[in-house]
PDB file of C-alpha atoms and ligand atoms in Angstrom:
ATOM      1  CA  MET A   1      49.801  65.699  30.917  1.00 90.00           C
ATOM      2  CA  GLY A   2      48.469  65.234  34.599  1.00 96.00           C
ATOM      3  CA  ILE A   3      50.086  62.156  35.836  1.00 98.00           C
ATOM      4  CA  GLY A   4      50.017  60.718  39.614  1.00 98.00           C
ATOM      5  CA  ILE A   5      51.641  57.525  40.840  1.00 98.00           C
ATOM      6  CA  ALA A   6      50.518  55.835  44.174  1.00 98.00           C
ATOM      7  CA  PRO A   7      52.000  52.547  45.645  1.00 98.00           C
ATOM      8  CA  ALA A   8      50.512  49.400  47.267  1.00 98.00           C
ATOM      9  CA  LYS A   9      51.409  48.597  50.728  1.00 98.00           C
ATOM     10  CA  THR A  10      51.525  45.641  53.329  1.00 98.00           C
ATOM     11  CA  ILE A  11      51.107  46.537  57.052  1.00 98.00           C
ATOM     12  CA  LEU A  12      54.839  44.362  58.689  1.00 98.00           C
ATOM     13  CA  PHE A  13      52.668  44.923  61.810  1.00 98.00           C
ATOM     14  CA  GLY A  14      49.826  46.723  63.739  1.00 98.00           C
ATOM     15  CA  GLU A  15      45.889  45.870  61.185  1.00 98.00           C
ATOM     16  CA  HIS A  16      42.861  45.640  63.080  1.00 98.00           C
ATOM     17  CA  ALA A  17      44.416  47.026  66.426  1.00 98.00           C
ATOM     18  CA  VAL A  18      45.331  50.406  64.577  1.00 98.00           C
ATOM     19  CA  VAL A  19      42.119  50.630  64.704  1.00 97.00           C
ATOM     20  CA  TYR A  20      41.614  51.095  68.132  1.00 97.00           C
ATOM     21  CA  GLY A  21      44.521  53.582  68.438  1.00 97.00           C
ATOM     22  CA  GLU A  22      47.281  50.506  68.909  1.00 98.00           C
ATOM     23  CA  PRO A  23      50.192  51.088  66.606  1.00 98.00           C
ATOM     24  CA  GLY A  24      50.852  49.808  63.235  1.00 98.00           C
ATOM     25  CA  ILE A  25      54.096  49.775  61.315  1.00 98.00           C
ATOM     26  CA  ALA A  26      53.599  49.543  57.478  1.00 98.00           C
ATOM     27  CA  ILE A  27      55.604  49.746  54.745  1.00 98.00           C
ATOM     28  CA  PRO A  28      54.862  51.327  50.783  1.00 98.00           C
ATOM     29  CA  LEU A  29      55.397  48.554  47.887  1.00 98.00           C
ATOM     30  CA  TRP A  30      56.124  50.749  45.153  1.00 98.00           C
ATOM     31  CA  GLU A  31      56.657  47.781  42.840  1.00 97.00           C
ATOM     32  CA  ILE A  32      53.219  47.521  42.421  1.00 97.00           C
ATOM     33  CA  THR A  33      51.574  51.235  41.677  1.00 98.00           C
ATOM     34  CA  THR A  34      48.212  52.767  40.041  1.00 98.00           C
ATOM     35  CA  THR A  35      49.049  55.789  37.966  1.00 98.00           C
ATOM     36  CA  ALA A  36      45.954  58.307  37.199  1.00 98.00           C
ATOM     37  CA  SER A  37      46.704  59.999  33.489  1.00 98.00           C
ATOM     38  CA  PHE A  38      44.904  62.535  31.900  1.00 97.00           C
ATOM     39  CA  GLN A  39      44.244  61.260  28.226  1.00 94.00           C
ATOM     40  CA  PRO A  40      43.235  63.697  25.668  1.00 91.00           C
ATOM     41  CA  PHE A  41      41.102  62.187  23.721  1.00 87.00           C
ATOM     42  CA  ARG A  42      41.634  61.357  19.624  1.00 79.00           C
ATOM     43  CA  ASP A  43      40.195  62.329  17.103  1.00 69.00           C
ATOM     44  CA  SER A  44      38.030  59.067  16.960  1.00 67.00           C
ATOM     45  CA  ASP A  45      36.485  59.573  20.115  1.00 66.00           C
ATOM     46  CA  ARG A  46      32.914  61.215  18.810  1.00 66.00           C
ATOM     47  CA  LYS A  47      32.613  61.661  22.418  1.00 64.00           C
ATOM     48  CA  ARG A  48      33.774  65.250  24.353  1.00 74.00           C
ATOM     49  CA  ASP A  49      32.879  64.044  28.379  1.00 87.00           C
ATOM     50  CA  PHE A  50      35.507  64.106  30.942  1.00 94.00           C
ATOM     51  CA  HIS A  51      35.354  60.393  31.421  1.00 94.00           C
ATOM     52  CA  ILE A  52      36.569  58.129  33.216  1.00 96.00           C
ATOM     53  CA  HIS A  53      38.746  54.623  31.668  1.00 95.00           C
ATOM     54  CA  SER A  54      39.514  52.304  35.177  1.00 95.00           C
ATOM     55  CA  PRO A  55      39.905  48.992  33.750  1.00 93.00           C
ATOM     56  CA  MET A  56      40.729  47.506  37.597  1.00 87.00           C
ATOM     57  CA  ILE A  57      36.947  47.999  38.633  1.00 87.00           C
ATOM     58  CA  GLY A  58      35.738  48.063  35.781  1.00 91.00           C
ATOM     59  CA  LEU A  59      34.786  51.210  35.291  1.00 94.00           C
ATOM     60  CA  ASP A  60      34.625  53.073  31.927  1.00 94.00           C
ATOM     61  CA  ALA A  61      31.972  56.068  31.615  1.00 94.00           C
ATOM     62  CA  ASP A  62      30.619  59.623  31.431  1.00 94.00           C
ATOM     63  CA  PHE A  63      31.928  61.308  34.526  1.00 95.00           C
ATOM     64  CA  SER A  64      28.321  62.388  34.625  1.00 94.00           C
ATOM     65  CA  ASP A  65      26.710  59.129  34.120  1.00 95.00           C
ATOM     66  CA  ILE A  66      29.053  58.096  37.616  1.00 95.00           C
ATOM     67  CA  PRO A  67      26.518  57.559  40.598  1.00 95.00           C
ATOM     68  CA  VAL A  68      27.488  60.309  43.353  1.00 92.00           C
ATOM     69  CA  ASN A  69      27.913  57.845  46.018  1.00 90.00           C
ATOM     70  CA  LEU A  70      30.673  56.018  44.193  1.00 92.00           C
ATOM     71  CA  PRO A  71      33.846  57.129  46.059  1.00 93.00           C
ATOM     72  CA  LEU A  72      35.826  58.180  42.726  1.00 95.00           C
ATOM     73  CA  LYS A  73      33.075  60.483  42.399  1.00 95.00           C
ATOM     74  CA  LYS A  74      33.074  62.013  45.821  1.00 95.00           C
ATOM     75  CA  LEU A  75      36.700  62.345  44.882  1.00 97.00           C
ATOM     76  CA  ILE A  76      36.912  63.648  42.519  1.00 97.00           C
ATOM     77  CA  ILE A  77      33.902  66.906  43.509  1.00 96.00           C
ATOM     78  CA  ARG A  78      36.137  67.673  46.533  1.00 96.00           C
ATOM     79  CA  LEU A  79      39.011  68.026  44.416  1.00 97.00           C
ATOM     80  CA  MET A  80      37.216  70.277  41.526  1.00 97.00           C
ATOM     81  CA  ASN A  81      36.139  72.386  44.395  1.00 96.00           C
ATOM     82  CA  LEU A  82      39.770  71.967  46.017  1.00 96.00           C
ATOM     83  CA  LEU A  83      40.012  73.419  42.588  1.00 97.00           C
ATOM     84  CA  HIS A  84      37.977  76.276  41.507  1.00 96.00           C
ATOM     85  CA  LEU A  85      37.119  74.239  38.372  1.00 95.00           C
ATOM     86  CA  THR A  86      33.958  75.361  37.224  1.00 92.00           C
ATOM     87  CA  GLU A  87      33.150  72.832  34.507  1.00 88.00           C
ATOM     88  CA  PRO A  88      34.915  69.290  34.393  1.00 87.00           C
ATOM     89  CA  PRO A  89      37.866  68.857  31.946  1.00 90.00           C
ATOM     90  CA  ALA A  90      37.641  67.822  28.831  1.00 91.00           C
ATOM     91  CA  LYS A  91      40.073  64.378  28.998  1.00 95.00           C
ATOM     92  CA  ILE A  92      39.852  60.932  30.183  1.00 95.00           C
ATOM     93  CA  LEU A  93      41.015  59.729  33.124  1.00 97.00           C
ATOM     94  CA  GLN A  94      42.724  57.057  32.148  1.00 97.00           C
ATOM     95  CA  ILE A  95      43.562  54.503  35.780  1.00 98.00           C
ATOM     96  CA  GLU A  96      45.997  51.764  35.458  1.00 98.00           C
ATOM     97  CA  SER A  97      47.256  49.568  38.559  1.00 97.00           C
ATOM     98  CA  THR A  98      48.780  46.867  39.437  1.00 96.00           C
ATOM     99  CA  ILE A  99      47.558  46.526  42.864  1.00 96.00           C
ATOM    100  CA  PRO A 100      45.578  43.521  43.236  1.00 93.00           C
ATOM    101  CA  ILE A 101      41.757  44.772  44.819  1.00 91.00           C
ATOM    102  CA  ALA A 102      40.431  43.866  47.923  1.00 85.00           C
ATOM    103  CA  SER A 103      43.016  41.763  49.251  1.00 89.00           C
ATOM    104  CA  GLY A 104      44.933  43.697  51.779  1.00 91.00           C
ATOM    105  CA  LEU A 105      47.276  45.935  49.515  1.00 96.00           C
ATOM    106  CA  GLY A 106      45.872  49.361  50.181  1.00 95.00           C
ATOM    107  CA  SER A 107      44.152  49.253  46.609  1.00 94.00           C
ATOM    108  CA  GLY A 108      41.751  52.216  47.488  1.00 93.00           C
ATOM    109  CA  ALA A 109      43.452  54.904  49.360  1.00 96.00           C
ATOM    110  CA  ALA A 110      46.650  53.526  45.764  1.00 97.00           C
ATOM    111  CA  CYS A 111      44.234  54.922  43.062  1.00 97.00           C
ATOM    112  CA  SER A 112      42.984  57.762  46.266  1.00 97.00           C
ATOM    113  CA  VAL A 113      45.860  59.356  45.866  1.00 98.00           C
ATOM    114  CA  ALA A 114      46.678  58.659  42.275  1.00 98.00           C
ATOM    115  CA  VAL A 115      44.583  60.053  41.079  1.00 98.00           C
ATOM    116  CA  ILE A 116      44.929  63.643  43.446  1.00 98.00           C
ATOM    117  CA  ARG A 117      48.713  63.463  42.001  1.00 98.00           C
ATOM    118  CA  ALA A 118      46.945  63.665  38.945  1.00 98.00           C
ATOM    119  CA  PHE A 119      44.049  66.037  39.631  1.00 98.00           C
ATOM    120  CA  PHE A 120      47.632  68.511  41.063  1.00 97.00           C
ATOM    121  CA  ASP A 121      49.792  67.222  38.433  1.00 97.00           C
ATOM    122  CA  GLU A 122      47.316  68.611  35.708  1.00 97.00           C
ATOM    123  CA  TYR A 123      46.113  71.983  37.193  1.00 96.00           C
ATOM    124  CA  HIS A 124      49.967  71.919  38.747  1.00 95.00           C
ATOM    125  CA  SER A 125      48.798  73.136  41.988  1.00 95.00           C
ATOM    126  CA  ASN A 126      51.229  71.838  44.789  1.00 89.00           C
ATOM    127  CA  PHE A 127      49.885  69.895  47.130  1.00 93.00           C
ATOM    128  CA  ASP A 128      51.915  68.341  50.106  1.00 97.00           C
ATOM    129  CA  ASP A 129      52.074  64.551  51.281  1.00 98.00           C
ATOM    130  CA  ALA A 130      50.453  65.442  54.626  1.00 98.00           C
ATOM    131  CA  GLU A 131      47.820  67.193  52.829  1.00 97.00           C
ATOM    132  CA  ILE A 132      46.940  64.363  50.023  1.00 98.00           C
ATOM    133  CA  SER A 133      46.292  61.638  52.292  1.00 98.00           C
ATOM    134  CA  ALA A 134      43.994  64.023  54.869  1.00 97.00           C
ATOM    135  CA  ILE A 135      41.689  64.003  51.510  1.00 97.00           C
ATOM    136  CA  ALA A 136      42.839  60.396  50.289  1.00 97.00           C
ATOM    137  CA  PHE A 137      41.522  60.156  54.691  1.00 97.00           C
ATOM    138  CA  GLU A 138      38.407  61.428  53.926  1.00 95.00           C
ATOM    139  CA  ILE A 139      37.355  59.562  50.574  1.00 94.00           C
ATOM    140  CA  GLU A 140      38.817  56.275  52.942  1.00 91.00           C
ATOM    141  CA  LYS A 141      35.864  56.672  55.476  1.00 91.00           C
ATOM    142  CA  SER A 142      32.951  56.093  52.403  1.00 86.00           C
ATOM    143  CA  TYR A 143      34.918  53.167  52.341  1.00 77.00           C
ATOM    144  CA  HIS A 144      34.617  51.391  54.998  1.00 74.00           C
ATOM    145  CA  GLY A 145      33.261  53.808  58.885  1.00 75.00           C
ATOM    146  CA  SER A 146      36.041  54.102  60.845  1.00 86.00           C
ATOM    147  CA  PRO A 147      39.801  53.676  58.892  1.00 94.00           C
ATOM    148  CA  SER A 148      42.688  54.172  60.979  1.00 97.00           C
ATOM    149  CA  GLY A 149      43.971  56.088  58.466  1.00 97.00           C
ATOM    150  CA  LEU A 150      48.038  53.829  57.735  1.00 98.00           C
ATOM    151  CA  ASP A 151      46.925  53.313  53.928  1.00 97.00           C
ATOM    152  CA  ASN A 152      46.621  56.814  53.313  1.00 98.00           C
ATOM    153  CA  THR A 153      49.285  57.468  55.459  1.00 98.00           C
ATOM    154  CA  THR A 154      52.313  54.605  54.197  1.00 98.00           C
ATOM    155  CA  ILE A 155      50.565  55.606  50.288  1.00 98.00           C
ATOM    156  CA  SER A 156      50.407  59.548  50.154  1.00 98.00           C
ATOM    157  CA  PHE A 157      54.600  59.993  51.875  1.00 98.00           C
ATOM    158  CA  GLY A 158      55.489  56.345  49.676  1.00 98.00           C
ATOM    159  CA  LYS A 159      58.114  55.586  53.224  1.00 98.00           C
ATOM    160  CA  PRO A 160      57.507  53.465  56.086  1.00 98.00           C
ATOM    161  CA  VAL A 161      55.763  54.852  58.435  1.00 98.00           C
ATOM    162  CA  TYR A 162      54.871  53.910  63.238  1.00 98.00           C
ATOM    163  CA  PHE A 163      51.114  54.856  62.887  1.00 98.00           C
ATOM    164  CA  GLN A 164      49.101  55.824  65.883  1.00 98.00           C
ATOM    165  CA  LYS A 165      45.600  56.442  65.098  1.00 97.00           C
ATOM    166  CA  GLY A 166      44.539  60.038  66.697  1.00 94.00           C
ATOM    167  CA  LYS A 167      48.969  60.420  68.475  1.00 97.00           C
ATOM    168  CA  GLY A 168      49.457  60.455  64.745  1.00 96.00           C
ATOM    169  CA  PHE A 169      52.616  59.134  62.514  1.00 98.00           C
ATOM    170  CA  GLU A 170      57.087  58.964  62.494  1.00 98.00           C
ATOM    171  CA  ILE A 171      58.129  58.116  59.134  1.00 98.00           C
ATOM    172  CA  LEU A 172      60.788  54.970  59.864  1.00 98.00           C
ATOM    173  CA  LYS A 173      64.310  53.986  58.116  1.00 97.00           C
ATOM    174  CA  LEU A 174      64.892  50.797  58.140  1.00 95.00           C
ATOM    175  CA  ASP A 175      68.476  49.903  57.565  1.00 93.00           C
ATOM    176  CA  SER A 176      68.525  47.589  55.520  1.00 94.00           C
ATOM    177  CA  LYS A 177      65.648  45.683  52.703  1.00 93.00           C
ATOM    178  CA  LEU A 178      63.698  42.833  54.042  1.00 97.00           C
ATOM    179  CA  ASN A 179      63.571  40.026  52.334  1.00 98.00           C
ATOM    180  CA  LEU A 180      59.899  40.276  51.948  1.00 98.00           C
ATOM    181  CA  ILE A 181      57.164  37.697  50.076  1.00 98.00           C
ATOM    182  CA  VAL A 182      53.760  39.122  49.549  1.00 98.00           C
ATOM    183  CA  ALA A 183      51.246  36.272  48.603  1.00 98.00           C
ATOM    184  CA  ASP A 184      47.565  36.764  47.583  1.00 97.00           C
ATOM    185  CA  THR A 185      45.561  34.192  48.439  1.00 97.00           C
ATOM    186  CA  GLY A 186      43.211  35.234  45.583  1.00 96.00           C
ATOM    187  CA  ILE A 187      40.088  35.121  47.953  1.00 96.00           C
ATOM    188  CA  GLN A 188      38.721  38.762  48.053  1.00 93.00           C
ATOM    189  CA  SER A 189      37.454  40.609  51.019  1.00 92.00           C
ATOM    190  CA  VAL A 190      36.095  42.958  51.971  1.00 91.00           C
ATOM    191  CA  THR A 191      37.462  45.953  54.588  1.00 92.00           C
ATOM    192  CA  SER A 192      34.865  47.725  56.240  1.00 91.00           C
ATOM    193  CA  ALA A 193      33.046  44.165  56.871  1.00 94.00           C
ATOM    194  CA  VAL A 194      35.897  42.420  58.255  1.00 96.00           C
ATOM    195  CA  VAL A 195      36.153  45.163  60.622  1.00 95.00           C
ATOM    196  CA  GLN A 196      33.069  46.291  61.479  1.00 95.00           C
ATOM    197  CA  ASP A 197      33.291  41.773  63.304  1.00 96.00           C
ATOM    198  CA  VAL A 198      36.326  43.065  64.811  1.00 97.00           C
ATOM    199  CA  ARG A 199      34.238  46.376  66.531  1.00 96.00           C
ATOM    200  CA  ASN A 200      31.082  43.972  67.088  1.00 97.00           C
ATOM    201  CA  HIS A 201      33.319  41.741  69.528  1.00 97.00           C
ATOM    202  CA  TYR A 202      35.049  44.504  70.101  1.00 97.00           C
ATOM    203  CA  GLU A 203      34.787  43.008  74.247  1.00 97.00           C
ATOM    204  CA  GLN A 204      35.901  39.451  73.264  1.00 97.00           C
ATOM    205  CA  ASN A 205      38.332  40.967  71.221  1.00 97.00           C
ATOM    206  CA  GLN A 206      39.660  43.646  73.634  1.00 98.00           C
ATOM    207  CA  ALA A 207      42.897  41.864  75.573  1.00 98.00           C
ATOM    208  CA  PHE A 208      43.639  40.386  72.178  1.00 98.00           C
ATOM    209  CA  ILE A 209      44.337  44.376  70.254  1.00 98.00           C
ATOM    210  CA  ARG A 210      46.309  44.990  73.115  1.00 98.00           C
ATOM    211  CA  ALA A 211      48.345  42.321  72.391  1.00 98.00           C
ATOM    212  CA  ILE A 212      49.074  43.357  68.875  1.00 98.00           C
ATOM    213  CA  GLY A 213      49.695  46.492  70.276  1.00 98.00           C
ATOM    214  CA  ILE A 214      52.550  46.162  72.372  1.00 98.00           C
ATOM    215  CA  ILE A 215      54.754  43.308  69.239  1.00 98.00           C
ATOM    216  CA  ALA A 216      54.358  46.818  67.067  1.00 98.00           C
ATOM    217  CA  GLU A 217      55.684  48.224  70.052  1.00 98.00           C
ATOM    218  CA  LYS A 218      58.641  45.718  70.394  1.00 98.00           C
ATOM    219  CA  ALA A 219      59.033  45.207  66.206  1.00 98.00           C
ATOM    220  CA  ARG A 220      59.541  48.360  65.866  1.00 98.00           C
ATOM    221  CA  PRO A 221      63.763  48.952  67.019  1.00 98.00           C
ATOM    222  CA  ALA A 222      63.809  45.722  65.508  1.00 98.00           C
ATOM    223  CA  VAL A 223      62.227  46.231  62.004  1.00 98.00           C
ATOM    224  CA  GLU A 224      64.850  49.888  61.854  1.00 98.00           C
ATOM    225  CA  LYS A 225      67.606  47.397  62.360  1.00 97.00           C
ATOM    226  CA  GLY A 226      66.738  44.930  60.375  1.00 97.00           C
ATOM    227  CA  ASP A 227      67.296  41.776  63.264  1.00 98.00           C
ATOM    228  CA  VAL A 228      64.835  40.078  61.216  1.00 98.00           C
ATOM    229  CA  GLN A 229      64.581  36.385  63.477  1.00 98.00           C
ATOM    230  CA  GLU A 230      62.944  39.018  65.582  1.00 98.00           C
ATOM    231  CA  ILE A 231      60.820  40.651  63.297  1.00 98.00           C
ATOM    232  CA  GLY A 232      60.050  36.989  62.187  1.00 98.00           C
ATOM    233  CA  GLN A 233      59.003  35.464  65.530  1.00 98.00           C
ATOM    234  CA  LEU A 234      56.990  38.921  66.356  1.00 98.00           C
ATOM    235  CA  MET A 235      54.913  38.708  62.904  1.00 98.00           C
ATOM    236  CA  ASN A 236      54.399  34.967  63.787  1.00 98.00           C
ATOM    237  CA  GLU A 237      52.805  36.120  67.127  1.00 98.00           C
ATOM    238  CA  ASN A 238      51.106  38.765  65.514  1.00 98.00           C
ATOM    239  CA  HIS A 239      49.687  36.662  63.653  1.00 98.00           C
ATOM    240  CA  ASP A 240      47.641  34.127  65.854  1.00 98.00           C
ATOM    241  CA  TYR A 241      46.651  37.113  67.767  1.00 98.00           C
ATOM    242  CA  LEU A 242      44.740  37.603  64.567  1.00 98.00           C
ATOM    243  CA  LYS A 243      43.997  34.073  64.670  1.00 98.00           C
ATOM    244  CA  LYS A 244      42.336  35.616  67.692  1.00 98.00           C
ATOM    245  CA  ILE A 245      40.262  38.432  67.050  1.00 98.00           C
ATOM    246  CA  ASN A 246      39.118  35.978  63.675  1.00 98.00           C
ATOM    247  CA  VAL A 247      40.527  38.346  60.693  1.00 98.00           C
ATOM    248  CA  SER A 248      42.038  35.007  59.591  1.00 98.00           C
ATOM    249  CA  CYS A 249      40.759  32.575  56.989  1.00 98.00           C
ATOM    250  CA  TYR A 250      41.391  28.423  56.235  1.00 98.00           C
ATOM    251  CA  GLU A 251      43.659  29.722  53.606  1.00 98.00           C
ATOM    252  CA  LEU A 252      46.141  32.450  55.009  1.00 98.00           C
ATOM    253  CA  ASP A 253      46.797  29.827  57.745  1.00 98.00           C
ATOM    254  CA  LEU A 254      47.460  27.313  55.325  1.00 98.00           C
ATOM    255  CA  ALA A 255      50.097  29.684  53.821  1.00 98.00           C
ATOM    256  CA  VAL A 256      52.527  30.946  56.729  1.00 98.00           C
ATOM    257  CA  GLU A 257      51.754  27.407  58.159  1.00 98.00           C
ATOM    258  CA  THR A 258      53.706  25.754  54.731  1.00 98.00           C
ATOM    259  CA  ALA A 259      56.087  29.374  53.432  1.00 98.00           C
ATOM    260  CA  ARG A 260      56.878  28.869  57.207  1.00 98.00           C
ATOM    261  CA  LYS A 261      57.742  25.575  57.281  1.00 98.00           C
ATOM    262  CA  HIS A 262      59.564  26.204  54.014  1.00 98.00           C
ATOM    263  CA  GLY A 263      62.169  28.686  55.532  1.00 98.00           C
ATOM    264  CA  ALA A 264      59.592  31.709  56.638  1.00 98.00           C
ATOM    265  CA  ILE A 265      61.029  33.131  59.210  1.00 98.00           C
ATOM    266  CA  GLY A 266      57.947  34.468  60.437  1.00 98.00           C
ATOM    267  CA  ALA A 267      54.499  34.988  57.921  1.00 98.00           C
ATOM    268  CA  LYS A 268      51.057  36.581  58.626  1.00 98.00           C
ATOM    269  CA  LEU A 269      48.476  38.117  56.618  1.00 98.00           C
ATOM    270  CA  THR A 270      48.481  41.290  55.678  1.00 98.00           C
ATOM    271  CA  GLY A 271      45.494  43.773  55.566  1.00 96.00           C
ATOM    272  CA  ALA A 272      42.022  43.197  57.186  1.00 95.00           C
ATOM    273  CA  GLY A 273      42.619  39.029  56.626  1.00 97.00           C
ATOM    274  CA  ARG A 274      39.122  36.313  56.027  1.00 97.00           C
ATOM    275  CA  GLY A 275      41.368  36.126  52.750  1.00 97.00           C
ATOM    276  CA  GLY A 276      43.616  38.566  50.321  1.00 96.00           C
ATOM    277  CA  ASN A 277      47.300  38.267  51.313  1.00 97.00           C
ATOM    278  CA  PHE A 278      50.257  37.560  53.699  1.00 98.00           C
ATOM    279  CA  ILE A 279      53.590  38.093  54.063  1.00 98.00           C
ATOM    280  CA  ALA A 280      56.578  36.089  54.462  1.00 98.00           C
ATOM    281  CA  LEU A 281      59.750  36.616  55.687  1.00 98.00           C
ATOM    282  CA  ALA A 282      63.202  35.259  54.312  1.00 98.00           C
ATOM    283  CA  GLU A 283      66.484  35.711  55.992  1.00 97.00           C
ATOM    284  CA  LYS A 284      68.103  35.901  52.928  1.00 97.00           C
ATOM    285  CA  PRO A 285      67.549  35.902  49.291  1.00 97.00           C
ATOM    286  CA  SER A 286      67.868  32.784  48.432  1.00 97.00           C
ATOM    287  CA  ASP A 287      65.184  31.716  50.415  1.00 98.00           C
ATOM    288  CA  MET A 288      62.828  33.143  49.006  1.00 98.00           C
ATOM    289  CA  ILE A 289      62.695  31.087  46.057  1.00 98.00           C
ATOM    290  CA  GLU A 290      61.467  27.558  48.157  1.00 98.00           C
ATOM    291  CA  ILE A 291      59.395  29.705  50.233  1.00 98.00           C
ATOM    292  CA  LYS A 292      57.651  31.017  46.721  1.00 98.00           C
ATOM    293  CA  LYS A 293      57.266  27.090  45.246  1.00 98.00           C
ATOM    294  CA  SER A 294      56.310  26.071  48.114  1.00 98.00           C
ATOM    295  CA  LEU A 295      52.937  28.770  48.189  1.00 98.00           C
ATOM    296  CA  VAL A 296      52.667  28.101  44.560  1.00 98.00           C
ATOM    297  CA  HIS A 297      52.134  24.339  44.874  1.00 98.00           C
ATOM    298  CA  ILE A 298      49.264  24.967  47.225  1.00 98.00           C
ATOM    299  CA  GLY A 299      47.658  27.894  44.810  1.00 98.00           C
ATOM    300  CA  ALA A 300      48.949  31.202  46.440  1.00 98.00           C
ATOM    301  CA  LYS A 301      49.720  33.790  44.067  1.00 98.00           C
ATOM    302  CA  ILE A 302      53.242  35.354  43.781  1.00 98.00           C
ATOM    303  CA  ILE A 303      52.921  39.178  43.659  1.00 97.00           C
ATOM    304  CA  LEU A 304      55.774  40.017  44.812  1.00 96.00           C
TER     305      LEU A 304
HETATM  306  O1  PMV B 401      42.648  45.954  53.763  1.00 61.82           O
HETATM  307  P1  PMV B 401      43.267  46.797  53.972  1.00 61.82           P
HETATM  308  O2  PMV B 401      44.338  47.321  52.530  1.00 61.82           O
HETATM  309  O3  PMV B 401      41.788  48.118  53.915  1.00 61.82           O
HETATM  310  O4  PMV B 401      43.713  47.031  55.274  1.00 61.82           O
HETATM  311  C1  PMV B 401      42.642  47.467  56.296  1.00 61.82           C
HETATM  312  C2  PMV B 401      43.743  47.810  57.576  1.00 61.82           C
HETATM  313  C3  PMV B 401      43.062  47.778  58.842  1.00 61.82           C
HETATM  314  O5  PMV B 401      44.072  47.597  60.186  1.00 61.82           O
HETATM  315  C4  PMV B 401      41.863  46.881  59.149  1.00 61.82           C
HETATM  316  C5  PMV B 401      41.505  48.786  59.248  1.00 61.82           C
HETATM  317  C6  PMV B 401      42.452  50.357  58.991  1.00 61.82           C
HETATM  318  O6  PMV B 401      41.061  50.654  58.515  1.00 61.82           O
HETATM  319  O7  PMV B 401      43.477  50.095  59.304  1.00 61.82           O
END
């Protein structure tokens, strides 16, 4: 039975600016994952056509009935070509996920990577992380026209990365685990729309985008060393610039202020913004309880 598992990701520094070639830092979140697996039909199943069952996106359909413009369909056609499959597999592809969708944690890229890995596992093909990331990147482009590549890279390699579009990336080795809280505003937001809006106002945003890049450059050694005070300070500065490029919202601003007021060293939105998730950094694990309680109090959902 072919199985593929992929983690969520959170962007510590540099979302949006990374689309314009500035550096970004992201880490995988292995506590929340997407799993794709090939399941045999049960005797009671009357159907024998390749079937996709993905409750998270409300998809329960035969492959032949899925519209070709759906990124998942495009991905599967791409994989069938790559693996020289003339017939779709006579199985069920089950896709389960604990990653909230459309909320800045890379659920789309995780779905792609899990499905790619499941196909390669099912057909005993050896593809490395870079090849998997390249296929996932192609599919990311159908979700939104100009992705940076940060999501698919972090999720395919499953390691913290320092990424710069057009220049490549480096895997970061972190000296210590960050006491990071990830929480959801519960507001879904469409990455492509937010990215497009930033692009529409590029002239006004240009200086802020550079400033975000400088923050990511400064943050790199702090993230590697686990310098919590410096990371927290830079997270706060990064959030302020994300506000300036107009990708925050009332709920995200309230959440980061609440987290800081209750002991977080730093807090910021993560991902595309205008809803979705935010992250808060605590100095010690024991500080996390108060911060989490304060976030639940304002209606946020704790993810990690
Ligand atoms: O919201 P997400 O998880 O798709 O992250 C988007 C990150 C952006 O920097 C806004 C876009 C990108 O392609 O890097």
